[in-house]
Amino acid sequence: MIRKANAVWHGNGRSGNGNLTTESGVLAETPYSFKTRFESEKGTNPEELIAAAHAGCFTMALAFGLQAAGFTPTELATEAAVTLEQEGQGFRISRSALTLRAKVPNLDEAAFTRIAGEAEKNCPVSKVLNATITLDAKLVQ
């Protein structure tokens, strides 16, 4: 399975702007810029999208883990807080902190902690945060 998204940027880094589009159409030419990324202007940014992806992936992985163990959650609510920090001349994502609040009838704390830990470790987005990245770059005129 391959999922795709596209980014288009115009201008320089600080005063330029761009848009993001996902294959599903959920994002359709959604604007982003220096100000939406670093100055909290309304709009999205890559780190926010990574946080949403991590929260969603982990929560779904946990739902499957609980199902496999015979439990049905009433609610799983996860926040992912992605930290972007300066590193030399650039930036890096140094952390994604997951905060989970779960309502799961008849599940004890020890089993919950074990299942949640397995979900975090096996969530594909958790894995990609340490993945090998490939790049195929071509200059077109």
Short mmCIF file of N, CA and C in Angstrom, two decimals:
data_model
loop_
_atom_site.label_atom_id
_atom_site.label_comp_id
_atom_site.label_asym_id
_atom_site.label_seq_id
_atom_site.Cartn_x
_atom_site.Cartn_y
_atom_site.Cartn_z
N MET A 1 0.85 -1.16 0.00
CA MET A 1 0.00 0.00 0.00
C MET A 1 0.90 1.23 0.00
N ILE A 2 0.61 2.17 -0.85
CA ILE A 2 1.33 3.44 -0.92
C ILE A 2 0.32 4.57 -0.80
N ARG A 3 0.58 5.51 0.06
CA ARG A 3 -0.24 6.71 0.21
C ARG A 3 0.59 7.90 -0.21
N LYS A 4 -0.04 8.87 -0.85
CA LYS A 4 0.71 10.00 -1.39
C LYS A 4 0.16 11.34 -0.93
N ALA A 5 1.05 12.32 -0.88
CA ALA A 5 0.71 13.71 -0.63
C ALA A 5 1.68 14.55 -1.44
N ASN A 6 1.26 15.76 -1.76
CA ASN A 6 2.09 16.66 -2.54
C ASN A 6 2.21 18.00 -1.84
N ALA A 7 3.40 18.59 -2.00
CA ALA A 7 3.65 19.95 -1.51
C ALA A 7 4.13 20.79 -2.68
N VAL A 8 3.58 21.99 -2.80
CA VAL A 8 4.02 22.95 -3.80
C VAL A 8 4.39 24.22 -3.05
N TRP A 9 5.58 24.79 -3.34
CA TRP A 9 6.07 25.98 -2.66
C TRP A 9 6.43 27.03 -3.69
N HIS A 10 6.15 28.29 -3.38
CA HIS A 10 6.49 29.42 -4.24
C HIS A 10 7.24 30.45 -3.42
N GLY A 11 8.39 30.89 -3.90
CA GLY A 11 9.14 31.94 -3.21
C GLY A 11 10.18 31.40 -2.27
N ASN A 12 10.75 32.30 -1.47
CA ASN A 12 11.80 31.88 -0.54
C ASN A 12 11.21 31.31 0.74
N GLY A 13 12.09 30.91 1.66
CA GLY A 13 11.63 30.24 2.87
C GLY A 13 10.81 31.10 3.80
N ARG A 14 11.23 32.34 4.02
CA ARG A 14 10.55 33.17 5.00
C ARG A 14 9.29 33.84 4.45
N SER A 15 9.36 34.39 3.25
CA SER A 15 8.20 35.13 2.75
C SER A 15 7.39 34.35 1.71
N GLY A 16 7.88 33.17 1.34
CA GLY A 16 7.14 32.35 0.39
C GLY A 16 5.95 31.66 1.03
N ASN A 17 5.27 30.88 0.24
CA ASN A 17 4.15 30.11 0.78
C ASN A 17 3.92 28.90 -0.11
N GLY A 18 3.17 27.97 0.43
CA GLY A 18 2.92 26.74 -0.30
C GLY A 18 1.57 26.16 0.04
N ASN A 19 1.33 24.98 -0.53
CA ASN A 19 0.11 24.26 -0.20
C ASN A 19 0.38 22.77 -0.20
N LEU A 20 -0.45 22.07 0.53
CA LEU A 20 -0.35 20.63 0.69
C LEU A 20 -1.63 19.99 0.20
N THR A 21 -1.49 18.90 -0.54
CA THR A 21 -2.64 18.17 -1.04
C THR A 21 -2.42 16.68 -0.80
N THR A 22 -3.43 16.01 -0.27
CA THR A 22 -3.33 14.57 -0.06
C THR A 22 -4.11 13.84 -1.15
N GLU A 23 -3.67 12.63 -1.41
CA GLU A 23 -4.29 11.79 -2.43
C GLU A 23 -5.79 11.60 -2.16
N SER A 24 -6.17 11.50 -0.89
CA SER A 24 -7.57 11.28 -0.53
C SER A 24 -8.42 12.53 -0.75
N GLY A 25 -7.77 13.68 -0.82
CA GLY A 25 -8.49 14.93 -0.95
C GLY A 25 -8.85 15.58 0.37
N VAL A 26 -8.51 14.95 1.48
CA VAL A 26 -8.79 15.54 2.79
C VAL A 26 -8.08 16.88 2.91
N LEU A 27 -6.85 16.93 2.45
CA LEU A 27 -6.16 18.21 2.30
C LEU A 27 -6.15 18.52 0.81
N ALA A 28 -6.67 19.67 0.44
CA ALA A 28 -6.72 20.07 -0.97
C ALA A 28 -6.18 21.49 -1.08
N GLU A 29 -4.93 21.58 -1.51
CA GLU A 29 -4.27 22.87 -1.61
C GLU A 29 -4.38 23.65 -0.29
N THR A 30 -4.12 22.96 0.81
CA THR A 30 -4.16 23.55 2.14
C THR A 30 -2.91 24.40 2.33
N PRO A 31 -3.08 25.69 2.63
CA PRO A 31 -1.93 26.58 2.71
C PRO A 31 -1.04 26.31 3.93
N TYR A 32 0.26 26.53 3.70
CA TYR A 32 1.22 26.56 4.79
C TYR A 32 2.33 27.53 4.43
N SER A 33 3.00 28.04 5.47
CA SER A 33 4.02 29.06 5.26
C SER A 33 4.93 29.11 6.48
N PHE A 34 5.92 29.98 6.42
CA PHE A 34 6.79 30.22 7.57
C PHE A 34 5.95 30.63 8.77
N LYS A 35 4.98 31.50 8.54
CA LYS A 35 4.16 32.00 9.65
C LYS A 35 3.27 30.91 10.26
N THR A 36 2.74 29.99 9.45
CA THR A 36 1.92 28.92 10.02
C THR A 36 2.78 27.90 10.74
N ARG A 37 4.06 27.85 10.38
CA ARG A 37 4.95 26.88 11.00
C ARG A 37 5.64 27.43 12.25
N PHE A 38 6.07 28.68 12.19
CA PHE A 38 6.90 29.21 13.27
C PHE A 38 6.28 30.36 14.05
N GLU A 39 5.19 30.93 13.57
CA GLU A 39 4.61 32.08 14.24
C GLU A 39 3.14 31.90 14.61
N SER A 40 2.64 30.71 14.56
CA SER A 40 1.28 30.36 14.98
C SER A 40 0.18 31.07 14.18
N GLU A 41 0.47 31.47 12.95
CA GLU A 41 -0.59 31.99 12.10
C GLU A 41 -1.52 30.84 11.73
N LYS A 42 -2.78 31.14 11.49
CA LYS A 42 -3.76 30.11 11.17
C LYS A 42 -3.34 29.40 9.88
N GLY A 43 -3.38 28.10 9.92
CA GLY A 43 -2.96 27.25 8.81
C GLY A 43 -2.26 26.03 9.39
N THR A 44 -1.79 25.18 8.54
CA THR A 44 -1.16 23.96 9.04
C THR A 44 0.35 24.03 8.89
N ASN A 45 1.01 22.97 9.31
CA ASN A 45 2.46 22.85 9.18
C ASN A 45 2.83 21.37 9.26
N PRO A 46 4.02 21.01 8.79
CA PRO A 46 4.39 19.60 8.78
C PRO A 46 4.37 18.93 10.15
N GLU A 47 4.79 19.64 11.18
CA GLU A 47 4.83 19.03 12.51
C GLU A 47 3.43 18.72 13.04
N GLU A 48 2.48 19.61 12.77
CA GLU A 48 1.10 19.37 13.18
C GLU A 48 0.55 18.13 12.47
N LEU A 49 0.89 17.98 11.21
CA LEU A 49 0.42 16.81 10.46
C LEU A 49 1.07 15.53 10.96
N ILE A 50 2.34 15.60 11.34
CA ILE A 50 3.00 14.43 11.93
C ILE A 50 2.35 14.08 13.26
N ALA A 51 2.03 15.10 14.06
CA ALA A 51 1.36 14.86 15.35
C ALA A 51 0.01 14.18 15.13
N ALA A 52 -0.76 14.66 14.16
CA ALA A 52 -2.06 14.06 13.87
C ALA A 52 -1.89 12.61 13.40
N ALA A 53 -0.90 12.40 12.55
CA ALA A 53 -0.65 11.04 12.05
C ALA A 53 -0.24 10.11 13.19
N HIS A 54 0.62 10.59 14.09
CA HIS A 54 1.08 9.74 15.19
C HIS A 54 -0.06 9.43 16.15
N ALA A 55 -0.85 10.44 16.50
CA ALA A 55 -1.99 10.21 17.41
C ALA A 55 -2.97 9.24 16.79
N GLY A 56 -3.30 9.44 15.52
CA GLY A 56 -4.26 8.55 14.86
C GLY A 56 -3.76 7.13 14.70
N CYS A 57 -2.52 6.99 14.30
CA CYS A 57 -1.94 5.66 14.09
C CYS A 57 -1.85 4.88 15.40
N PHE A 58 -1.31 5.53 16.43
CA PHE A 58 -1.18 4.88 17.73
C PHE A 58 -2.55 4.47 18.28
N THR A 59 -3.52 5.36 18.19
CA THR A 59 -4.84 5.08 18.76
C THR A 59 -5.49 3.90 18.04
N MET A 60 -5.35 3.85 16.72
CA MET A 60 -5.91 2.71 15.98
C MET A 60 -5.16 1.42 16.31
N ALA A 61 -3.84 1.49 16.43
CA ALA A 61 -3.05 0.30 16.80
C ALA A 61 -3.47 -0.21 18.18
N LEU A 62 -3.73 0.71 19.09
CA LEU A 62 -4.18 0.32 20.42
C LEU A 62 -5.55 -0.33 20.37
N ALA A 63 -6.45 0.21 19.57
CA ALA A 63 -7.79 -0.39 19.42
C ALA A 63 -7.68 -1.83 18.93
N PHE A 64 -6.78 -2.07 17.96
CA PHE A 64 -6.58 -3.43 17.47
C PHE A 64 -5.95 -4.32 18.54
N GLY A 65 -5.00 -3.76 19.30
CA GLY A 65 -4.37 -4.53 20.38
C GLY A 65 -5.36 -4.91 21.47
N LEU A 66 -6.22 -3.97 21.82
CA LEU A 66 -7.26 -4.27 22.82
C LEU A 66 -8.24 -5.30 22.29
N GLN A 67 -8.62 -5.18 21.04
CA GLN A 67 -9.53 -6.15 20.42
C GLN A 67 -8.93 -7.55 20.46
N ALA A 68 -7.64 -7.66 20.12
CA ALA A 68 -6.97 -8.97 20.11
C ALA A 68 -6.93 -9.57 21.52
N ALA A 69 -6.88 -8.71 22.54
CA ALA A 69 -6.86 -9.18 23.92
C ALA A 69 -8.25 -9.40 24.49
N GLY A 70 -9.28 -9.13 23.68
CA GLY A 70 -10.65 -9.37 24.13
C GLY A 70 -11.33 -8.20 24.80
N PHE A 71 -10.82 -7.00 24.59
CA PHE A 71 -11.40 -5.81 25.22
C PHE A 71 -11.92 -4.84 24.16
N THR A 72 -13.01 -4.15 24.51
CA THR A 72 -13.58 -3.14 23.63
C THR A 72 -13.57 -1.80 24.36
N PRO A 73 -12.78 -0.86 23.88
CA PRO A 73 -12.74 0.44 24.54
C PRO A 73 -14.02 1.24 24.31
N THR A 74 -14.40 2.00 25.30
CA THR A 74 -15.49 2.95 25.15
C THR A 74 -14.98 4.20 24.46
N GLU A 75 -13.76 4.61 24.86
CA GLU A 75 -13.13 5.77 24.23
C GLU A 75 -11.63 5.71 24.42
N LEU A 76 -10.91 6.04 23.36
CA LEU A 76 -9.46 6.22 23.40
C LEU A 76 -9.18 7.62 22.87
N ALA A 77 -8.65 8.49 23.68
CA ALA A 77 -8.37 9.86 23.28
C ALA A 77 -6.87 10.11 23.43
N THR A 78 -6.21 10.41 22.32
CA THR A 78 -4.75 10.57 22.32
C THR A 78 -4.37 11.94 21.79
N GLU A 79 -3.46 12.59 22.49
CA GLU A 79 -2.83 13.81 21.99
C GLU A 79 -1.37 13.48 21.70
N ALA A 80 -0.88 13.91 20.55
CA ALA A 80 0.55 13.80 20.23
C ALA A 80 1.10 15.22 20.17
N ALA A 81 2.15 15.47 20.93
CA ALA A 81 2.80 16.77 20.93
C ALA A 81 4.19 16.60 20.32
N VAL A 82 4.36 17.11 19.12
CA VAL A 82 5.61 16.98 18.39
C VAL A 82 6.48 18.21 18.68
N THR A 83 7.72 17.98 19.06
CA THR A 83 8.66 19.05 19.38
C THR A 83 9.60 19.28 18.21
N LEU A 84 9.64 20.52 17.74
CA LEU A 84 10.56 20.94 16.69
C LEU A 84 11.58 21.85 17.36
N GLU A 85 12.86 21.50 17.24
CA GLU A 85 13.87 22.32 17.87
C GLU A 85 15.02 22.59 16.92
N GLN A 86 15.72 23.67 17.19
CA GLN A 86 16.84 24.05 16.34
C GLN A 86 17.98 23.08 16.53
N GLU A 87 18.62 22.76 15.40
CA GLU A 87 19.80 21.89 15.41
C GLU A 87 20.77 22.47 14.39
N GLY A 88 21.82 23.09 14.88
CA GLY A 88 22.76 23.74 13.98
C GLY A 88 22.06 24.84 13.20
N GLN A 89 22.21 24.83 11.88
CA GLN A 89 21.56 25.82 11.02
C GLN A 89 20.12 25.45 10.69
N GLY A 90 19.69 24.26 11.03
CA GLY A 90 18.35 23.80 10.69
C GLY A 90 17.54 23.43 11.92
N PHE A 91 16.58 22.57 11.71
CA PHE A 91 15.69 22.11 12.77
C PHE A 91 15.55 20.61 12.71
N ARG A 92 15.09 20.02 13.79
CA ARG A 92 14.78 18.59 13.80
C ARG A 92 13.59 18.34 14.71
N ILE A 93 12.88 17.29 14.40
CA ILE A 93 11.81 16.82 15.29
C ILE A 93 12.50 15.94 16.31
N SER A 94 12.51 16.39 17.54
CA SER A 94 13.26 15.69 18.58
C SER A 94 12.39 14.76 19.41
N ARG A 95 11.06 14.92 19.30
CA ARG A 95 10.21 14.15 20.19
C ARG A 95 8.77 14.16 19.72
N SER A 96 8.08 13.08 19.99
CA SER A 96 6.64 13.04 19.86
C SER A 96 6.11 12.43 21.15
N ALA A 97 5.45 13.24 21.95
CA ALA A 97 4.94 12.80 23.25
C ALA A 97 3.47 12.46 23.14
N LEU A 98 3.15 11.22 23.36
CA LEU A 98 1.76 10.75 23.30
C LEU A 98 1.14 10.81 24.69
N THR A 99 -0.04 11.40 24.78
CA THR A 99 -0.80 11.42 26.02
C THR A 99 -2.13 10.75 25.74
N LEU A 100 -2.39 9.67 26.43
CA LEU A 100 -3.58 8.85 26.18
C LEU A 100 -4.48 8.84 27.41
N ARG A 101 -5.76 9.02 27.17
CA ARG A 101 -6.77 8.83 28.20
C ARG A 101 -7.76 7.81 27.63
N ALA A 102 -7.88 6.70 28.33
CA ALA A 102 -8.66 5.58 27.80
C ALA A 102 -9.73 5.12 28.77
N LYS A 103 -10.86 4.76 28.18
CA LYS A 103 -11.94 4.13 28.94
C LYS A 103 -12.12 2.74 28.36
N VAL A 104 -11.69 1.74 29.14
CA VAL A 104 -11.75 0.35 28.69
C VAL A 104 -12.32 -0.48 29.83
N PRO A 105 -13.58 -0.87 29.72
CA PRO A 105 -14.20 -1.66 30.79
C PRO A 105 -13.47 -2.99 31.03
N ASN A 106 -13.38 -3.37 32.30
CA ASN A 106 -12.86 -4.66 32.74
C ASN A 106 -11.39 -4.90 32.42
N LEU A 107 -10.61 -3.86 32.22
CA LEU A 107 -9.18 -4.01 31.93
C LEU A 107 -8.37 -3.48 33.11
N ASP A 108 -7.43 -4.30 33.60
CA ASP A 108 -6.61 -3.84 34.72
C ASP A 108 -5.43 -3.01 34.21
N GLU A 109 -4.85 -2.24 35.12
CA GLU A 109 -3.78 -1.28 34.78
C GLU A 109 -2.56 -1.94 34.16
N ALA A 110 -2.15 -3.09 34.69
CA ALA A 110 -0.94 -3.77 34.18
C ALA A 110 -1.14 -4.22 32.73
N ALA A 111 -2.27 -4.82 32.44
CA ALA A 111 -2.54 -5.26 31.06
C ALA A 111 -2.68 -4.05 30.13
N PHE A 112 -3.32 -3.00 30.62
CA PHE A 112 -3.48 -1.79 29.82
C PHE A 112 -2.11 -1.20 29.46
N THR A 113 -1.24 -1.10 30.44
CA THR A 113 0.10 -0.54 30.20
C THR A 113 0.86 -1.39 29.19
N ARG A 114 0.77 -2.69 29.29
CA ARG A 114 1.46 -3.59 28.36
C ARG A 114 0.92 -3.44 26.95
N ILE A 115 -0.39 -3.44 26.79
CA ILE A 115 -1.01 -3.34 25.47
C ILE A 115 -0.73 -1.98 24.84
N ALA A 116 -0.80 -0.91 25.65
CA ALA A 116 -0.52 0.43 25.13
C ALA A 116 0.95 0.54 24.69
N GLY A 117 1.86 -0.04 25.46
CA GLY A 117 3.28 -0.02 25.10
C GLY A 117 3.55 -0.74 23.80
N GLU A 118 2.90 -1.87 23.61
CA GLU A 118 3.05 -2.62 22.36
C GLU A 118 2.49 -1.83 21.18
N ALA A 119 1.37 -1.16 21.39
CA ALA A 119 0.78 -0.35 20.32
C ALA A 119 1.71 0.78 19.93
N GLU A 120 2.31 1.44 20.90
CA GLU A 120 3.23 2.54 20.59
C GLU A 120 4.44 2.03 19.82
N LYS A 121 4.98 0.90 20.24
CA LYS A 121 6.17 0.36 19.60
C LYS A 121 5.87 -0.13 18.18
N ASN A 122 4.68 -0.66 17.95
CA ASN A 122 4.35 -1.27 16.66
C ASN A 122 3.56 -0.38 15.71
N CYS A 123 3.17 0.80 16.15
CA CYS A 123 2.48 1.75 15.29
C CYS A 123 3.42 2.15 14.15
N PRO A 124 2.99 2.05 12.89
CA PRO A 124 3.86 2.41 11.77
C PRO A 124 4.42 3.83 11.83
N VAL A 125 3.67 4.78 12.36
CA VAL A 125 4.20 6.14 12.45
C VAL A 125 5.29 6.22 13.51
N SER A 126 5.16 5.50 14.62
CA SER A 126 6.24 5.45 15.60
C SER A 126 7.50 4.92 14.93
N LYS A 127 7.35 3.91 14.12
CA LYS A 127 8.49 3.32 13.42
C LYS A 127 9.10 4.28 12.41
N VAL A 128 8.27 5.02 11.68
CA VAL A 128 8.80 5.91 10.64
C VAL A 128 9.60 7.06 11.23
N LEU A 129 9.33 7.43 12.46
CA LEU A 129 10.09 8.50 13.08
C LEU A 129 11.57 8.12 13.24
N ASN A 130 11.88 6.85 13.05
CA ASN A 130 13.27 6.36 13.06
C ASN A 130 13.61 5.66 11.76
N ALA A 131 12.87 5.91 10.69
CA ALA A 131 13.02 5.19 9.45
C ALA A 131 14.16 5.71 8.59
N THR A 132 14.55 4.88 7.64
CA THR A 132 15.46 5.30 6.59
C THR A 132 14.66 6.09 5.57
N ILE A 133 15.15 7.22 5.16
CA ILE A 133 14.48 8.07 4.20
C ILE A 133 15.21 7.97 2.87
N THR A 134 14.48 7.85 1.79
CA THR A 134 15.09 7.87 0.46
C THR A 134 14.68 9.14 -0.26
N LEU A 135 15.51 9.58 -1.19
CA LEU A 135 15.24 10.80 -1.94
C LEU A 135 15.60 10.59 -3.40
N ASP A 136 14.67 10.89 -4.27
CA ASP A 136 14.90 10.90 -5.71
C ASP A 136 14.67 12.34 -6.16
N ALA A 137 15.73 13.10 -6.34
CA ALA A 137 15.62 14.52 -6.64
C ALA A 137 16.09 14.80 -8.06
N LYS A 138 15.28 15.52 -8.82
CA LYS A 138 15.63 15.89 -10.18
C LYS A 138 15.28 17.36 -10.38
N LEU A 139 16.13 18.07 -11.07
CA LEU A 139 15.87 19.46 -11.42
C LEU A 139 15.17 19.49 -12.76
N VAL A 140 14.00 20.16 -12.82
CA VAL A 140 13.26 20.25 -14.08
C VAL A 140 13.19 21.71 -14.49
N GLN A 141 13.17 21.94 -15.79
CA GLN A 141 13.15 23.32 -16.31
C GLN A 141 11.77 23.65 -16.85
#
